[in-house]
C-alpha positions as CSV (number, residue, x, y, z in Angstrom):
1,M,12.8,-6.3,38.5
2,R,10.7,-7.5,41.4
3,Q,7.4,-9.2,40.4
4,G,4.3,-7.5,41.6
5,N,5.8,-4.0,41.3
6,Q,2.7,-1.8,40.6
7,N,4.6,1.4,39.8
8,Q,3.9,2.7,36.2
9,K,7.5,3.7,35.7
10,V,10.5,1.8,37.0
11,K,14.3,2.2,36.5
12,I,16.4,-0.8,35.6
13,F,20.0,-0.8,36.8
14,R,22.6,-3.1,35.3
15,Y,25.6,-3.9,37.6
16,V,28.9,-5.4,36.3
17,T,32.2,-6.0,38.1
18,E,35.4,-5.2,36.3
19,N,37.9,-8.0,35.8
20,T,35.4,-10.7,36.7
21,F,33.3,-13.4,35.0
22,D,30.7,-10.7,34.2
23,S,32.4,-10.1,30.8
24,Y,31.7,-13.7,29.7
25,M,28.1,-13.5,30.9
26,W,27.5,-10.4,28.9
27,Q,29.1,-12.2,25.9
28,I,26.4,-14.9,26.2
29,L,23.6,-12.3,26.4
30,E,25.1,-10.5,23.4
31,N,25.0,-13.7,21.3
32,K,21.5,-14.5,22.4
33,Q,20.3,-11.0,21.5
34,K,21.9,-11.2,18.0
35,F,20.1,-14.5,17.3
36,I,16.7,-13.3,18.5
37,S,16.9,-9.9,16.8
38,Q,17.9,-11.4,13.4
39,I,14.8,-13.6,13.5
40,M,12.4,-10.9,14.7
41,T,13.4,-8.0,12.5
42,S,13.5,-7.4,8.7
43,K,16.6,-5.1,8.9
44,S,18.9,-7.9,7.6
45,P,18.2,-11.2,5.8
46,V,17.7,-14.1,8.1
47,R,19.8,-16.3,5.8
48,A,22.8,-14.1,6.4
49,C,22.6,-13.5,10.1
50,E,25.6,-11.1,10.1
51,D,24.3,-7.7,11.3
52,V,24.0,-6.6,14.9
53,D,21.0,-4.7,16.2
54,D,20.9,-1.8,18.7
55,A,20.1,-4.0,21.7
56,A,23.0,-6.4,20.9
57,L,25.4,-3.5,20.7
58,T,24.3,-2.3,24.1
59,Y,25.2,-5.7,25.6
60,A,28.5,-5.6,23.8
61,E,29.2,-2.2,25.3
62,I,28.5,-3.4,28.8
63,K,30.8,-6.4,28.1
64,A,33.5,-4.1,27.1
65,L,33.2,-2.0,30.3
66,A,33.5,-5.2,32.3
67,T,36.8,-6.1,30.7
68,G,39.9,-4.8,32.5
69,N,42.4,-5.1,29.6
70,P,42.4,-1.7,27.7
71,Y,43.4,-3.4,24.5
72,I,40.5,-5.8,24.7
73,K,38.2,-2.9,25.4
74,E,39.6,-1.1,22.4
75,K,39.1,-4.2,20.2
76,M,35.5,-4.6,21.4
77,D,34.8,-0.9,20.7
78,L,36.1,-1.3,17.2
79,D,34.0,-4.4,16.7
80,I,30.9,-2.5,17.8
81,Q,31.7,0.3,15.3
82,V,32.3,-2.2,12.5
83,S,29.0,-3.9,13.2
84,K,27.2,-0.5,13.1
85,L,28.9,0.3,9.8
86,K,27.9,-3.0,8.4
87,L,24.3,-2.5,9.4
88,M,24.3,1.0,7.8
89,K,25.8,-0.4,4.6
90,A,23.2,-3.1,4.4
91,N,20.4,-0.6,4.9
92,H,22.0,1.7,2.3
93,T,22.2,-1.2,-0.2
94,S,18.6,-2.2,0.5
95,Q,17.5,1.4,-0.3
96,I,19.4,1.3,-3.6
97,Y,17.7,-2.0,-4.6
98,R,14.3,-0.6,-3.7
99,L,14.8,2.6,-5.7
100,E,16.1,0.6,-8.7
101,T,13.0,-1.6,-8.5
102,D,10.8,1.4,-8.4
103,I,12.6,3.0,-11.3
104,A,12.7,-0.1,-13.5
105,R,9.3,-1.5,-12.8
106,N,6.9,0.0,-10.2
107,Y,6.8,3.7,-11.4
108,P,6.7,2.9,-15.1
109,M,3.8,0.4,-14.6
110,Q,1.9,2.9,-12.5
111,I,2.5,5.8,-15.0
112,T,1.4,3.6,-17.9
113,S,-1.7,2.5,-16.0
114,M,-2.5,6.2,-15.2
115,K,-2.1,7.3,-18.8
116,E,-4.4,4.6,-19.9
117,R,-6.9,5.6,-17.2
118,I,-6.8,9.3,-18.4
119,A,-7.4,8.2,-22.0
120,G,-10.3,6.0,-20.9
121,L,-11.8,8.8,-18.8
122,N,-11.5,11.2,-21.7
123,A,-13.2,8.8,-24.0
124,D,-16.0,8.0,-21.5
125,W,-16.6,11.7,-20.8
126,E,-17.0,12.4,-24.5
127,V,-19.7,9.7,-24.7
128,A,-21.3,10.7,-21.4
129,K,-21.4,14.4,-22.2
130,S,-23.5,13.9,-25.3
131,L,-25.9,11.3,-23.9
132,L,-26.6,13.2,-20.7
133,Q,-27.7,16.2,-22.8
134,K,-29.9,13.9,-24.8
135,E,-31.3,12.1,-21.8
136,K,-32.9,15.2,-20.5
137,D,-35.7,14.9,-23.1
138,D,-35.3,11.3,-24.4
139,F,-34.5,8.8,-21.7
140,S,-33.9,5.1,-22.5
141,I,-32.1,2.2,-20.9
142,T,-31.9,-1.5,-21.5
143,V,-32.5,-3.8,-18.5
144,S,-32.5,-7.6,-18.9
145,G,-32.9,-7.3,-22.6
146,K,-35.8,-4.9,-22.5
147,V,-35.7,-1.2,-23.4
148,Y,-37.3,1.2,-20.9
149,T,-38.2,4.8,-21.5
150,D,-39.8,5.4,-18.1
151,R,-37.2,6.1,-15.4
152,K,-39.3,4.6,-12.5
153,E,-40.1,1.4,-14.5
154,A,-36.4,1.1,-15.4
155,G,-35.3,1.5,-11.8
156,T,-37.8,-1.1,-10.6
157,A,-36.6,-3.5,-13.3
158,L,-33.0,-2.9,-12.3
159,I,-33.7,-3.8,-8.7
160,A,-35.5,-7.0,-9.8
161,A,-32.5,-7.9,-12.1
162,C,-30.1,-7.4,-9.2
163,S,-32.2,-9.5,-6.8
164,G,-31.9,-12.5,-9.1
165,L,-28.1,-12.4,-8.7
166,K,-28.2,-12.9,-4.9
167,T,-28.9,-16.6,-5.2
168,V,-25.9,-17.4,-7.4
169,Q,-23.4,-15.1,-5.7
170,V,-21.8,-14.0,-8.9
171,S,-21.5,-10.9,-11.0
172,G,-23.8,-10.7,-13.9
173,T,-24.8,-8.4,-16.7
174,V,-28.1,-6.7,-16.0
175,G,-28.3,-4.1,-18.8
176,E,-26.8,-1.4,-21.0
177,F,-27.0,2.4,-21.0
178,H,-26.0,4.0,-24.3
179,G,-22.8,2.1,-24.8
180,F,-22.0,1.6,-21.1
181,S,-22.5,-2.0,-19.9
182,L,-24.2,-2.5,-16.5
183,S,-23.3,-5.5,-14.4
184,A,-24.2,-6.2,-10.7
185,A,-23.0,-8.3,-7.9
186,Y,-24.1,-8.9,-4.3
187,D,-21.8,-7.8,-1.6
188,S,-22.5,-10.3,1.2
189,F,-20.3,-8.4,3.7
190,N,-22.2,-5.1,3.4
191,Q,-25.4,-6.8,2.3
192,C,-26.1,-4.7,-0.7
193,Y,-25.9,-4.8,-4.5
194,N,-23.1,-3.0,-6.4
195,L,-23.7,-1.9,-9.9
196,T,-20.6,-1.5,-12.2
197,I,-21.0,0.9,-15.1
198,K,-18.3,0.1,-17.7
199,G,-17.1,2.0,-20.7
200,K,-13.4,2.4,-21.2
201,C,-13.1,2.6,-17.4
202,S,-15.3,1.1,-14.7
203,Y,-17.4,3.0,-12.1
204,T,-19.2,1.4,-9.2
205,V,-22.3,2.6,-7.4
206,E,-24.5,1.0,-4.8
207,V,-28.0,-0.1,-5.8
208,G,-30.6,1.2,-3.4
209,K,-34.3,0.4,-2.8
210,D,-35.5,3.6,-4.5
211,A,-36.2,3.0,-8.2
212,L,-35.8,6.6,-9.4
213,G,-32.8,7.0,-7.1
214,N,-30.9,4.2,-8.9
215,I,-31.3,5.8,-12.3
216,M,-30.2,9.1,-10.8
217,R,-27.1,7.4,-9.4
218,I,-26.1,6.1,-12.8
219,Q,-26.5,9.5,-14.4
220,N,-24.6,11.2,-11.5
221,T,-21.8,8.7,-11.9
222,L,-21.4,9.6,-15.5
223,T,-21.6,13.3,-14.8
224,G,-18.8,12.8,-12.2
225,I,-16.4,11.5,-14.8
226,E,-15.4,15.1,-15.6
227,K,-14.2,15.6,-12.0
228,K,-12.1,12.5,-12.1
229,L,-10.0,13.8,-15.0
230,P,-8.1,16.5,-13.0
231,E,-7.5,14.1,-10.1
232,A,-6.0,11.5,-12.5
233,K,-3.8,14.1,-14.2
234,L,-2.5,15.3,-10.9
235,K,-1.8,11.7,-9.9
236,L,0.2,11.2,-13.1
237,E,2.2,14.3,-12.5
238,T,3.0,13.1,-8.9
239,L,4.1,9.7,-10.2
240,Q,6.4,11.3,-12.8
241,E,7.9,13.6,-10.2
242,Q,8.4,10.6,-7.9
243,L,10.2,8.7,-10.7
244,L,12.5,11.7,-11.4
245,S,13.2,12.0,-7.6
246,A,14.0,8.3,-7.4
247,Q,16.4,8.5,-10.4
248,E,18.2,11.4,-8.7
249,D,18.4,9.6,-5.3
250,V,19.8,6.4,-6.8
251,V,22.6,8.3,-8.5
252,V,23.5,10.0,-5.3
253,K,23.4,6.7,-3.3
254,H,25.6,4.9,-6.0
255,F,28.1,7.8,-5.8
256,C,28.2,7.5,-2.0
257,N,28.6,3.7,-2.4
258,T,31.6,4.3,-4.7
259,Y,33.3,7.3,-3.2
260,G,31.7,7.7,0.3
């Protein structure tokens, strides 16, 4: 292709002469492409270096066309087909290994974790539901070891407690809200404080500059636990369906491996 060609679309023509040295030249290109492709792709392990990629097969096909002997051409065609079948087998085996790993480890771990989360959300919601009803008339929160019954004073104290953490750049406990621990940390990237409300599960909110707003965020976060339960249950159902689907797929693929 001529350098300096400014056309957005160009056509590349490859010319070979039958019964000439072109066959050997395409053999060299094929070998180079095999080596490069096995390093630059994850289709087959680099240690093995056995499979042939699509570009290498294209070179092999051109090499076959440049060979005059029909038997050599037939042999090259068979080599190409065998290489393609080997690549398909390697991909098939890789899919089986991935499914077996998902079935034996990944999905069970995720399902167990989601069940624990649902149990934690249920427990936290039972606590939050009763205290939020109580908080309408009898508010109290502990910040830096002191109990506050005024929302604005509590919010101001919370901001002050968080500000003291900026210098040490670590997470620290700043208070407690009816069994839920409150810890804060400074996010240097977003330049804000994040408050973690922890019961059986953890919930994170950003600490703002408005004192009353911060107390409202804590209460809204606890109120929002109820909405998280259906989402977690749906996620659990999805994981269980994915596990079942993977188990069915691996049986089919093993059958194809044996009898296909």
